[in-house]
PDB file of C-alpha atoms and ligand atoms in Angstrom:
ATOM      1  CA  MET T   1     -15.846   3.341  35.373  1.00 61.00           C
ATOM      2  CA  ALA T   2     -16.277   1.344  32.165  1.00 67.00           C
ATOM      3  CA  ASP T   3     -17.372  -2.238  32.526  1.00 74.00           C
ATOM      4  CA  LEU T   4     -14.136  -3.735  31.212  1.00 75.00           C
ATOM      5  CA  ALA T   5     -14.970  -7.267  32.276  1.00 76.00           C
ATOM      6  CA  SER T   6     -17.766  -7.550  29.734  1.00 72.00           C
ATOM      7  CA  LEU T   7     -15.454  -6.279  26.965  1.00 69.00           C
ATOM      8  CA  ARG T   8     -12.605  -8.576  27.842  1.00 72.00           C
ATOM      9  CA  ALA T   9     -11.455 -10.996  25.146  1.00 72.00           C
ATOM     10  CA  SER T  10      -9.043 -13.772  25.849  1.00 76.00           C
ATOM     11  CA  ALA T  11      -5.749 -13.537  24.034  1.00 74.00           C
ATOM     12  CA  PHE T  12      -6.357 -17.121  22.956  1.00 74.00           C
ATOM     13  CA  ASP T  13      -9.838 -16.788  21.473  1.00 68.00           C
ATOM     14  CA  SER T  14      -9.389 -18.520  18.184  1.00 66.00           C
ATOM     15  CA  GLN T  15     -12.582 -18.050  16.237  1.00 71.00           C
ATOM     16  CA  PRO T  16     -13.324 -14.507  15.116  1.00 75.00           C
ATOM     17  CA  PRO T  17     -17.033 -13.772  14.916  1.00 72.00           C
ATOM     18  CA  ASP T  18     -18.798 -14.477  11.643  1.00 72.00           C
ATOM     19  CA  SER T  19     -20.290 -11.464  10.014  1.00 82.00           C
ATOM     20  CA  THR T  20     -22.375 -10.831   6.923  1.00 86.00           C
ATOM     21  CA  ALA T  21     -20.749  -7.407   6.707  1.00 91.00           C
ATOM     22  CA  LEU T  22     -17.354  -9.007   6.151  1.00 93.00           C
ATOM     23  CA  ARG T  23     -17.030 -12.347   4.387  1.00 94.00           C
ATOM     24  CA  ILE T  24     -13.581 -13.795   3.763  1.00 94.00           C
ATOM     25  CA  HIS T  25     -12.922 -17.018   1.911  1.00 94.00           C
ATOM     26  CA  ALA T  26     -10.032 -18.599   0.044  1.00 95.00           C
ATOM     27  CA  LEU T  27      -9.905 -18.381  -3.723  1.00 95.00           C
ATOM     28  CA  GLY T  28      -9.489 -21.673  -5.505  1.00 93.00           C
ATOM     29  CA  PRO T  29      -6.551 -22.395  -7.768  1.00 95.00           C
ATOM     30  CA  SER T  30      -6.285 -20.616 -11.096  1.00 96.00           C
ATOM     31  CA  LEU T  31      -3.814 -20.189 -13.911  1.00 97.00           C
ATOM     32  CA  ARG T  32      -1.730 -17.093 -13.281  1.00 98.00           C
ATOM     33  CA  LEU T  33       0.932 -15.771 -15.637  1.00 98.00           C
ATOM     34  CA  VAL T  34       3.157 -12.719 -15.333  1.00 98.00           C
ATOM     35  CA  LEU T  35       3.948 -11.123 -18.673  1.00 98.00           C
ATOM     36  CA  ARG T  36       6.742  -8.582 -19.063  1.00 98.00           C
ATOM     37  CA  ALA T  37       6.701  -7.049 -22.543  1.00 97.00           C
ATOM     38  CA  LYS T  38       6.398  -3.890 -24.601  1.00 96.00           C
ATOM     39  CA  ALA T  39       4.590  -3.208 -27.869  1.00 93.00           C
ATOM     40  CA  PRO T  40       4.271  -4.949 -30.302  1.00 95.00           C
ATOM     41  CA  ALA T  41       4.483  -8.028 -28.053  1.00 96.00           C
ATOM     42  CA  THR T  42       1.731  -6.638 -25.794  1.00 97.00           C
ATOM     43  CA  VAL T  43      -0.642  -6.290 -28.757  1.00 96.00           C
ATOM     44  CA  ALA T  44       0.042  -9.857 -29.870  1.00 97.00           C
ATOM     45  CA  ALA T  45      -0.423 -11.138 -26.314  1.00 97.00           C
ATOM     46  CA  GLY T  46      -3.719  -9.269 -25.954  1.00 96.00           C
ATOM     47  CA  ALA T  47      -5.020 -10.673 -29.235  1.00 96.00           C
ATOM     48  CA  ALA T  48      -4.147 -14.216 -28.158  1.00 96.00           C
ATOM     49  CA  PHE T  49      -5.382 -13.809 -24.592  1.00 96.00           C
ATOM     50  CA  GLY T  50      -8.844 -12.377 -25.089  1.00 94.00           C
ATOM     51  CA  PRO T  51      -9.021  -9.121 -23.200  1.00 96.00           C
ATOM     52  CA  ALA T  52      -6.448  -6.728 -24.643  1.00 96.00           C
ATOM     53  CA  LEU T  53      -3.826  -5.808 -22.064  1.00 97.00           C
ATOM     54  CA  PRO T  54      -5.007  -2.634 -20.303  1.00 97.00           C
ATOM     55  CA  GLU T  55      -2.806   0.380 -21.024  1.00 96.00           C
ATOM     56  CA  GLN T  56      -4.216   2.436 -18.185  1.00 97.00           C
ATOM     57  CA  ALA T  57      -2.307   2.173 -14.922  1.00 97.00           C
ATOM     58  CA  CYS T  58      -3.909   0.081 -12.178  1.00 97.00           C
ATOM     59  CA  ARG T  59      -6.797  -1.241 -14.280  1.00 98.00           C
ATOM     60  CA  ALA T  60      -7.918  -4.764 -15.062  1.00 98.00           C
ATOM     61  CA  ALA T  61      -9.577  -5.954 -18.284  1.00 98.00           C
ATOM     62  CA  GLU T  62     -11.871  -8.981 -18.217  1.00 97.00           C
ATOM     63  CA  ASN T  63     -13.302 -11.320 -20.785  1.00 96.00           C
ATOM     64  CA  GLY T  64     -15.272 -14.218 -19.368  1.00 95.00           C
ATOM     65  CA  MET T  65     -13.023 -16.125 -16.970  1.00 95.00           C
ATOM     66  CA  ARG T  66      -9.910 -14.393 -18.257  1.00 97.00           C
ATOM     67  CA  ALA T  67      -8.516 -11.195 -16.773  1.00 98.00           C
ATOM     68  CA  ALA T  68      -5.440  -9.071 -17.422  1.00 98.00           C
ATOM     69  CA  LEU T  69      -4.299  -6.885 -14.521  1.00 98.00           C
ATOM     70  CA  TRP T  70      -1.968  -3.922 -15.071  1.00 98.00           C
ATOM     71  CA  LEU T  71       0.893  -4.241 -12.568  1.00 98.00           C
ATOM     72  CA  GLY T  72       3.455  -1.930 -14.172  1.00 97.00           C
ATOM     73  CA  PRO T  73       4.058  -0.088 -17.449  1.00 97.00           C
ATOM     74  CA  ASP T  74       5.490  -3.273 -18.962  1.00 97.00           C
ATOM     75  CA  GLU T  75       4.041  -5.872 -16.599  1.00 98.00           C
ATOM     76  CA  TRP T  76       0.677  -7.654 -16.481  1.00 98.00           C
ATOM     77  CA  LEU T  77      -0.811 -10.459 -14.431  1.00 98.00           C
ATOM     78  CA  LEU T  78      -2.914 -12.755 -16.615  1.00 98.00           C
ATOM     79  CA  ILE T  79      -5.506 -14.834 -14.779  1.00 98.00           C
ATOM     80  CA  ALA T  80      -7.511 -17.681 -16.265  1.00 98.00           C
ATOM     81  CA  SER T  81      -9.196 -20.877 -15.203  1.00 97.00           C
ATOM     82  CA  GLU T  82      -6.793 -23.623 -14.138  1.00 96.00           C
ATOM     83  CA  SER T  83      -8.139 -25.898 -16.874  1.00 96.00           C
ATOM     84  CA  GLU T  84      -6.590 -23.585 -19.496  1.00 96.00           C
ATOM     85  CA  SER T  85      -3.132 -24.829 -18.550  1.00 94.00           C
ATOM     86  CA  PRO T  86      -1.052 -25.785 -20.480  1.00 94.00           C
ATOM     87  CA  ALA T  87      -2.920 -24.787 -23.671  1.00 97.00           C
ATOM     88  CA  LEU T  88      -3.178 -21.066 -22.941  1.00 97.00           C
ATOM     89  CA  PRO T  89       0.490 -20.481 -21.976  1.00 97.00           C
ATOM     90  CA  ALA T  90       1.484 -22.421 -25.094  1.00 97.00           C
ATOM     91  CA  ALA T  91      -0.816 -20.292 -27.272  1.00 97.00           C
ATOM     92  CA  LEU T  92       0.627 -17.106 -25.762  1.00 98.00           C
ATOM     93  CA  GLU T  93       4.171 -18.300 -26.384  1.00 97.00           C
ATOM     94  CA  ARG T  94       3.253 -18.987 -30.022  1.00 97.00           C
ATOM     95  CA  ALA T  95       1.770 -15.491 -30.367  1.00 97.00           C
ATOM     96  CA  LEU T  96       4.865 -13.957 -28.764  1.00 97.00           C
ATOM     97  CA  ALA T  97       7.437 -15.969 -30.710  1.00 96.00           C
ATOM     98  CA  GLY T  98      10.245 -13.753 -31.951  1.00 96.00           C
ATOM     99  CA  LYS T  99       9.108 -10.757 -29.867  1.00 97.00           C
ATOM    100  CA  PRO T 100      11.109  -9.872 -26.732  1.00 97.00           C
ATOM    101  CA  HIS T 101       9.102 -10.841 -23.648  1.00 98.00           C
ATOM    102  CA  ALA T 102       9.086 -12.856 -20.436  1.00 98.00           C
ATOM    103  CA  LEU T 103       6.073 -15.052 -19.700  1.00 98.00           C
ATOM    104  CA  VAL T 104       6.284 -16.804 -16.332  1.00 97.00           C
ATOM    105  CA  ASP T 105       3.760 -19.208 -14.823  1.00 97.00           C
ATOM    106  CA  VAL T 106       3.196 -18.129 -11.200  1.00 96.00           C
ATOM    107  CA  SER T 107       0.024 -20.172 -10.618  1.00 96.00           C
ATOM    108  CA  HIS T 108       1.555 -21.958  -7.639  1.00 95.00           C
ATOM    109  CA  ARG T 109       3.341 -18.953  -6.150  1.00 96.00           C
ATOM    110  CA  ASP T 110       0.329 -17.109  -4.812  1.00 94.00           C
ATOM    111  CA  ALA T 111      -2.561 -17.782  -2.521  1.00 96.00           C
ATOM    112  CA  GLY T 112      -5.726 -15.722  -2.786  1.00 96.00           C
ATOM    113  CA  LEU T 113      -8.596 -14.488  -0.670  1.00 97.00           C
ATOM    114  CA  GLU T 114     -11.909 -12.970  -1.580  1.00 97.00           C
ATOM    115  CA  ILE T 115     -12.913 -10.257   0.872  1.00 97.00           C
ATOM    116  CA  ALA T 116     -16.506  -9.159   0.441  1.00 97.00           C
ATOM    117  CA  GLY T 117     -19.268  -7.299   2.189  1.00 96.00           C
ATOM    118  CA  PRO T 118     -20.021  -3.698   3.160  1.00 95.00           C
ATOM    119  CA  MET T 119     -17.037  -3.714   5.565  1.00 95.00           C
ATOM    120  CA  ALA T 120     -14.577  -5.164   3.032  1.00 97.00           C
ATOM    121  CA  ALA T 121     -12.820  -1.884   2.220  1.00 97.00           C
ATOM    122  CA  THR T 122     -12.630  -0.945   5.899  1.00 96.00           C
ATOM    123  CA  ALA T 123     -11.103  -4.319   6.720  1.00 96.00           C
ATOM    124  CA  LEU T 124      -8.533  -3.973   3.947  1.00 98.00           C
ATOM    125  CA  ASN T 125      -7.624  -0.485   5.099  1.00 97.00           C
ATOM    126  CA  ALA T 126      -6.654  -1.973   8.453  1.00 97.00           C
ATOM    127  CA  GLY T 127      -3.481  -3.076   6.682  1.00 97.00           C
ATOM    128  CA  CYS T 128      -3.446  -1.393   3.275  1.00 97.00           C
ATOM    129  CA  PRO T 129      -2.649   2.295   2.733  1.00 96.00           C
ATOM    130  CA  LEU T 130      -4.473   2.624  -0.622  1.00 96.00           C
ATOM    131  CA  ASP T 131      -7.416   4.995  -0.875  1.00 96.00           C
ATOM    132  CA  LEU T 132     -10.238   2.491  -1.384  1.00 97.00           C
ATOM    133  CA  ASP T 133     -12.964   5.077  -1.866  1.00 97.00           C
ATOM    134  CA  PRO T 134     -14.898   4.003  -4.996  1.00 96.00           C
ATOM    135  CA  GLU T 135     -13.924   7.316  -6.627  1.00 96.00           C
ATOM    136  CA  ALA T 136     -10.214   6.591  -6.227  1.00 96.00           C
ATOM    137  CA  PHE T 137     -10.298   2.807  -6.597  1.00 97.00           C
ATOM    138  CA  PRO T 138     -13.431   1.836  -8.561  1.00 98.00           C
ATOM    139  CA  PRO T 139     -14.532  -1.677  -9.550  1.00 98.00           C
ATOM    140  CA  GLY T 140     -12.002  -2.948 -12.083  1.00 98.00           C
ATOM    141  CA  ALA T 141      -9.100  -1.194 -10.378  1.00 98.00           C
ATOM    142  CA  CYS T 142      -6.102  -3.248  -9.337  1.00 98.00           C
ATOM    143  CA  ALA T 143      -2.743  -2.516  -7.755  1.00 98.00           C
ATOM    144  CA  ARG T 144       0.236  -4.144  -6.222  1.00 98.00           C
ATOM    145  CA  THR T 145       0.496  -2.694  -2.732  1.00 98.00           C
ATOM    146  CA  LEU T 146       1.028  -3.710   0.878  1.00 98.00           C
ATOM    147  CA  PHE T 147      -1.225  -5.257   3.493  1.00 98.00           C
ATOM    148  CA  ALA T 148       0.723  -4.663   6.712  1.00 97.00           C
ATOM    149  CA  LYS T 149       4.042  -6.426   5.999  1.00 97.00           C
ATOM    150  CA  CYS T 150       2.747  -8.552   3.139  1.00 98.00           C
ATOM    151  CA  GLU T 151       2.978  -7.473  -0.492  1.00 98.00           C
ATOM    152  CA  ILE T 152      -0.384  -8.073  -2.133  1.00 98.00           C
ATOM    153  CA  THR T 153      -2.053  -7.657  -5.489  1.00 98.00           C
ATOM    154  CA  LEU T 154      -5.432  -6.107  -4.819  1.00 98.00           C
ATOM    155  CA  TRP T 155      -8.221  -6.245  -7.390  1.00 98.00           C
ATOM    156  CA  ARG T 156     -11.627  -4.691  -6.817  1.00 98.00           C
ATOM    157  CA  ARG T 157     -14.212  -6.891  -8.525  1.00 97.00           C
ATOM    158  CA  ASP T 158     -17.328  -5.022  -7.358  1.00 96.00           C
ATOM    159  CA  ALA T 159     -18.056  -2.117  -5.057  1.00 96.00           C
ATOM    160  CA  ALA T 160     -17.917  -4.476  -2.066  1.00 97.00           C
ATOM    161  CA  ARG T 161     -15.870  -7.415  -3.330  1.00 97.00           C
ATOM    162  CA  PHE T 162     -12.082  -7.638  -3.550  1.00 98.00           C
ATOM    163  CA  HIS T 163      -9.601 -10.288  -4.578  1.00 98.00           C
ATOM    164  CA  VAL T 164      -6.284 -10.310  -2.759  1.00 98.00           C
ATOM    165  CA  LEU T 165      -3.293 -12.308  -3.995  1.00 98.00           C
ATOM    166  CA  PHE T 166      -0.058 -12.798  -2.047  1.00 98.00           C
ATOM    167  CA  ALA T 167       2.837 -15.229  -1.777  1.00 97.00           C
ATOM    168  CA  ARG T 168       1.449 -18.430  -0.269  1.00 95.00           C
ATOM    169  CA  SER T 169       4.097 -18.380   2.490  1.00 97.00           C
ATOM    170  CA  PHE T 170       2.219 -15.329   3.829  1.00 97.00           C
ATOM    171  CA  ALA T 171      -1.072 -17.220   4.111  1.00 96.00           C
ATOM    172  CA  ALA T 172      -0.841 -17.770   7.893  1.00 96.00           C
ATOM    173  CA  TYR T 173       0.227 -14.144   8.455  1.00 97.00           C
ATOM    174  CA  MET T 174      -2.644 -12.849   6.342  1.00 97.00           C
ATOM    175  CA  SER T 175      -5.307 -14.986   7.955  1.00 94.00           C
ATOM    176  CA  ASP T 176      -4.084 -14.185  11.497  1.00 94.00           C
ATOM    177  CA  TYR T 177      -4.060 -10.475  10.694  1.00 96.00           C
ATOM    178  CA  LEU T 178      -7.521 -10.620   9.124  1.00 95.00           C
ATOM    179  CA  ASP T 179      -8.859 -12.560  12.126  1.00 92.00           C
ATOM    180  CA  GLU T 180      -7.621  -9.709  14.312  1.00 91.00           C
ATOM    181  CA  VAL T 181      -9.351  -7.212  11.990  1.00 93.00           C
ATOM    182  CA  ARG T 182     -12.600  -9.202  12.228  1.00 91.00           C
ATOM    183  CA  ARG T 183     -12.466  -9.125  16.031  1.00 87.00           C
ATOM    184  CA  GLU T 184     -11.752  -5.397  15.949  1.00 87.00           C
ATOM    185  CA  LEU T 185     -14.647  -4.665  13.592  1.00 88.00           C
ATOM    186  CA  ALA T 186     -16.988  -6.877  15.636  1.00 83.00           C
ATOM    187  CA  ALA T 187     -16.053  -4.895  18.757  1.00 76.00           C
ATOM    188  CA  ALA T 188     -16.612  -1.535  17.047  1.00 71.00           C
ATOM    189  CA  PRO T 189     -18.921  -2.230  14.070  1.00 57.00           C
ATOM    190  CA  GLU T 190     -19.807   1.448  13.615  1.00 57.00           C
ATOM    191  CA  ALA T 191     -16.176   2.339  12.869  1.00 49.00           C
ATOM    192  CA  GLY T 192     -16.699   1.945   9.131  1.00 46.00           C
TER     193      GLY T 192
ATOM    194  CA  MET Y   1       0.606   9.652   5.518  1.00 86.00           C
ATOM    195  CA  LEU Y   2       3.160  10.942   3.021  1.00 94.00           C
ATOM    196  CA  LEU Y   3       1.968  10.380  -0.543  1.00 96.00           C
ATOM    197  CA  ILE Y   4       4.510  10.082  -3.345  1.00 97.00           C
ATOM    198  CA  ASP Y   5       3.292  10.720  -6.880  1.00 97.00           C
ATOM    199  CA  CYS Y   6       4.679   7.854  -8.961  1.00 98.00           C
ATOM    200  CA  PRO Y   7       5.014   9.079 -12.578  1.00 97.00           C
ATOM    201  CA  PHE Y   8       3.796   5.666 -13.769  1.00 97.00           C
ATOM    202  CA  CYS Y   9       0.810   4.952 -11.550  1.00 96.00           C
ATOM    203  CA  GLY Y  10      -0.084   7.965  -9.432  1.00 96.00           C
ATOM    204  CA  ALA Y  11      -0.082   8.938  -5.762  1.00 96.00           C
ATOM    205  CA  HIS Y  12       0.663   6.090  -3.354  1.00 97.00           C
ATOM    206  CA  ALA Y  13       1.736   5.842   0.273  1.00 97.00           C
ATOM    207  CA  GLU Y  14       5.395   6.307   1.141  1.00 96.00           C
ATOM    208  CA  ILE Y  15       5.782   2.765   2.522  1.00 97.00           C
ATOM    209  CA  GLU Y  16       5.351   1.344  -0.988  1.00 98.00           C
ATOM    210  CA  PHE Y  17       8.551   3.131  -2.079  1.00 98.00           C
ATOM    211  CA  ARG Y  18      12.287   2.733  -1.545  1.00 98.00           C
ATOM    212  CA  TYR Y  19      14.935   5.406  -1.801  1.00 97.00           C
ATOM    213  CA  ALA Y  20      17.649   4.555  -4.323  1.00 96.00           C
ATOM    214  CA  GLY Y  21      20.294   7.262  -3.988  1.00 95.00           C
ATOM    215  CA  GLU Y  22      21.199  10.434  -5.814  1.00 96.00           C
ATOM    216  CA  ALA Y  23      19.923  10.778  -9.387  1.00 94.00           C
ATOM    217  CA  ASP Y  24      21.771  11.749 -12.570  1.00 91.00           C
ATOM    218  CA  LEU Y  25      25.128  10.213 -11.697  1.00 92.00           C
ATOM    219  CA  ALA Y  26      26.934   9.584 -14.987  1.00 91.00           C
ATOM    220  CA  ARG Y  27      29.131   6.522 -15.007  1.00 94.00           C
ATOM    221  CA  PRO Y  28      32.660   7.461 -16.148  1.00 96.00           C
ATOM    222  CA  SER Y  29      34.431   5.559 -18.892  1.00 96.00           C
ATOM    223  CA  ALA Y  30      36.773   2.769 -17.863  1.00 93.00           C
ATOM    224  CA  ALA Y  31      39.720   4.930 -18.887  1.00 95.00           C
ATOM    225  CA  ALA Y  32      38.574   7.980 -16.899  1.00 95.00           C
ATOM    226  CA  GLY Y  33      41.115   7.534 -14.132  1.00 95.00           C
ATOM    227  CA  ASP Y  34      40.943   7.105 -10.372  1.00 96.00           C
ATOM    228  CA  GLY Y  35      39.809  10.653  -9.650  1.00 96.00           C
ATOM    229  CA  ALA Y  36      36.675  10.409 -11.766  1.00 96.00           C
ATOM    230  CA  TRP Y  37      35.869   6.950 -10.401  1.00 97.00           C
ATOM    231  CA  ILE Y  38      36.331   8.008  -6.781  1.00 96.00           C
ATOM    232  CA  GLU Y  39      34.012  10.950  -7.473  1.00 95.00           C
ATOM    233  CA  PHE Y  40      31.402   8.651  -9.063  1.00 95.00           C
ATOM    234  CA  LEU Y  41      31.551   5.900  -6.460  1.00 96.00           C
ATOM    235  CA  TYR Y  42      31.890   7.737  -3.175  1.00 96.00           C
ATOM    236  CA  PHE Y  43      31.015  11.436  -3.343  1.00 95.00           C
ATOM    237  CA  ARG Y  44      27.432  12.654  -3.103  1.00 95.00           C
ATOM    238  CA  ARG Y  45      25.938  16.153  -2.953  1.00 92.00           C
ATOM    239  CA  ASN Y  46      24.031  15.731   0.333  1.00 93.00           C
ATOM    240  CA  PRO Y  47      22.434  19.184   0.004  1.00 95.00           C
ATOM    241  CA  MET Y  48      20.266  20.987   2.520  1.00 96.00           C
ATOM    242  CA  GLY Y  49      17.298  21.735   0.263  1.00 95.00           C
ATOM    243  CA  LEU Y  50      16.253  20.370  -3.127  1.00 95.00           C
ATOM    244  CA  HIS Y  51      17.846  17.088  -4.056  1.00 95.00           C
ATOM    245  CA  ALA Y  52      17.405  15.042  -7.258  1.00 95.00           C
ATOM    246  CA  GLU Y  53      16.945  11.434  -6.180  1.00 96.00           C
ATOM    247  CA  ARG Y  54      16.105   8.026  -7.573  1.00 97.00           C
ATOM    248  CA  TRP Y  55      13.172   6.225  -6.016  1.00 98.00           C
ATOM    249  CA  ARG Y  56      11.644   2.866  -6.752  1.00 98.00           C
ATOM    250  CA  HIS Y  57       7.965   2.024  -6.428  1.00 98.00           C
ATOM    251  CA  THR Y  58       8.978  -1.319  -4.945  1.00 97.00           C
ATOM    252  CA  HIS Y  59       5.593  -2.508  -3.654  1.00 98.00           C
ATOM    253  CA  GLY Y  60       3.659  -1.002  -6.562  1.00 97.00           C
ATOM    254  CA  CYS Y  61       4.447  -0.823 -10.254  1.00 97.00           C
ATOM    255  CA  GLY Y  62       8.086  -1.705  -9.485  1.00 97.00           C
ATOM    256  CA  ARG Y  63       9.537   1.061 -11.623  1.00 97.00           C
ATOM    257  CA  PHE Y  64      12.430   3.442 -10.853  1.00 97.00           C
ATOM    258  CA  PHE Y  65      11.818   7.158 -11.266  1.00 98.00           C
ATOM    259  CA  ASN Y  66      13.374  10.455 -10.265  1.00 97.00           C
ATOM    260  CA  ALA Y  67      12.162  12.898  -7.646  1.00 97.00           C
ATOM    261  CA  LEU Y  68      13.085  16.391  -6.541  1.00 96.00           C
ATOM    262  CA  ARG Y  69      12.749  16.327  -2.766  1.00 96.00           C
ATOM    263  CA  ASP Y  70      13.427  19.035  -0.234  1.00 96.00           C
ATOM    264  CA  THR Y  71      15.681  17.429   2.368  1.00 96.00           C
ATOM    265  CA  VAL Y  72      14.640  19.989   4.998  1.00 97.00           C
ATOM    266  CA  SER Y  73      10.855  19.649   4.755  1.00 96.00           C
ATOM    267  CA  ASP Y  74      10.751  16.152   3.152  1.00 95.00           C
ATOM    268  CA  ARG Y  75       8.379  17.684   0.550  1.00 95.00           C
ATOM    269  CA  PHE Y  76       8.368  16.023  -2.871  1.00 96.00           C
ATOM    270  CA  VAL Y  77       8.496  19.014  -5.248  1.00 95.00           C
ATOM    271  CA  ALA Y  78       8.300  16.943  -8.439  1.00 96.00           C
ATOM    272  CA  THR Y  79       8.553  13.380  -9.697  1.00 97.00           C
ATOM    273  CA  TYR Y  80       9.458  12.441 -13.267  1.00 97.00           C
ATOM    274  CA  LYS Y  81      10.436   9.444 -15.364  1.00 96.00           C
ATOM    275  CA  PRO Y  82      14.075   8.405 -15.764  1.00 93.00           C
ATOM    276  CA  GLY Y  83      15.703  10.216 -18.666  1.00 90.00           C
ATOM    277  CA  GLU Y  84      13.316  13.157 -18.423  1.00 92.00           C
ATOM    278  CA  ALA Y  85      14.393  16.600 -17.238  1.00 89.00           C
ATOM    279  CA  PRO Y  86      12.819  17.823 -14.000  1.00 85.00           C
ATOM    280  CA  PRO Y  87       9.775  20.063 -14.601  1.00 82.00           C
ATOM    281  CA  ALA Y  88      10.860  23.642 -15.355  1.00 74.00           C
ATOM    282  CA  ALA Y  89       9.025  25.203 -12.408  1.00 63.00           C
ATOM    283  CA  ALA Y  90      10.716  22.838  -9.974  1.00 66.00           C
ATOM    284  CA  ALA Y  91      14.117  23.491 -11.496  1.00 60.00           C
ATOM    285  CA  ALA Y  92      13.502  27.254 -11.163  1.00 61.00           C
ATOM    286  CA  ALA Y  93      12.673  26.798  -7.483  1.00 59.00           C
ATOM    287  CA  ASP Y  94      15.954  24.939  -7.131  1.00 54.00           C
ATOM    288  CA  HIS Y  95      17.795  27.872  -8.677  1.00 53.00           C
ATOM    289  CA  ASP Y  96      16.153  30.410  -6.350  1.00 50.00           C
ATOM    290  CA  ARG Y  97      17.473  28.808  -3.198  1.00 47.00           C
TER     291      ARG Y  97
HETATM  292 ZN1   ZN E 201       4.230   3.250  -9.525  1.00 89.64          ZN
END
């Protein structure tokens, strides 16, 4: 019979084990804007923003600290350093003047986590149905999707580094769920 | 896992999507009369077999699109953008039933 006593974990264990294979930390604040627009407004916005808005579905374009993430065929998430507010939104509004668009500052709506390490994709797949194989979701890919019951925006920065954005009211849910994933992976580290 | 091929951003898991009713329902004019409005508001095909439906990629790109789905097998035969005709091969399969 299996030695269950040595495997037992209290339901109230609070600290999940630290692991170099899976490192999770909160992303600091940044300027985040959602742009809804079609050409020619998208071209003007790209010229003013730095990276042109990616046309390809589920791809991000970066230029220094600025990034434009494709969220839908007429929807982009623009990310920049917090210090660029309010100058950057104002510059975008000037570039978009007279062209139909919606530019909304959502900097304070979302919270973010960086999930990194060789087990990062495995940990994300504990709640996210996307195929995170590097062939299907390479570095630079991004998508709005689900992590368990939480809608997230997932952005793969490197092969083993992801950024996850979600409504800040889901922060406790996300960190509890990820703690559970960390315990699970610590108990069965070969699963990945 | 059932994958649905969003015409805007590719194959994604079913849980990212929401069903949004029968597709290609034309709204009658205000003067069309009660019969046409009752037909538009309340009557649906509910077929056993291929069904043209609206779906929304709610937890993805957010866009509505159309799908031909077999209501018996739950197989998605084709997906296409709003305003487009269903792919010819899928329409032919519909006719053969
Ligand atoms: Zn989509």
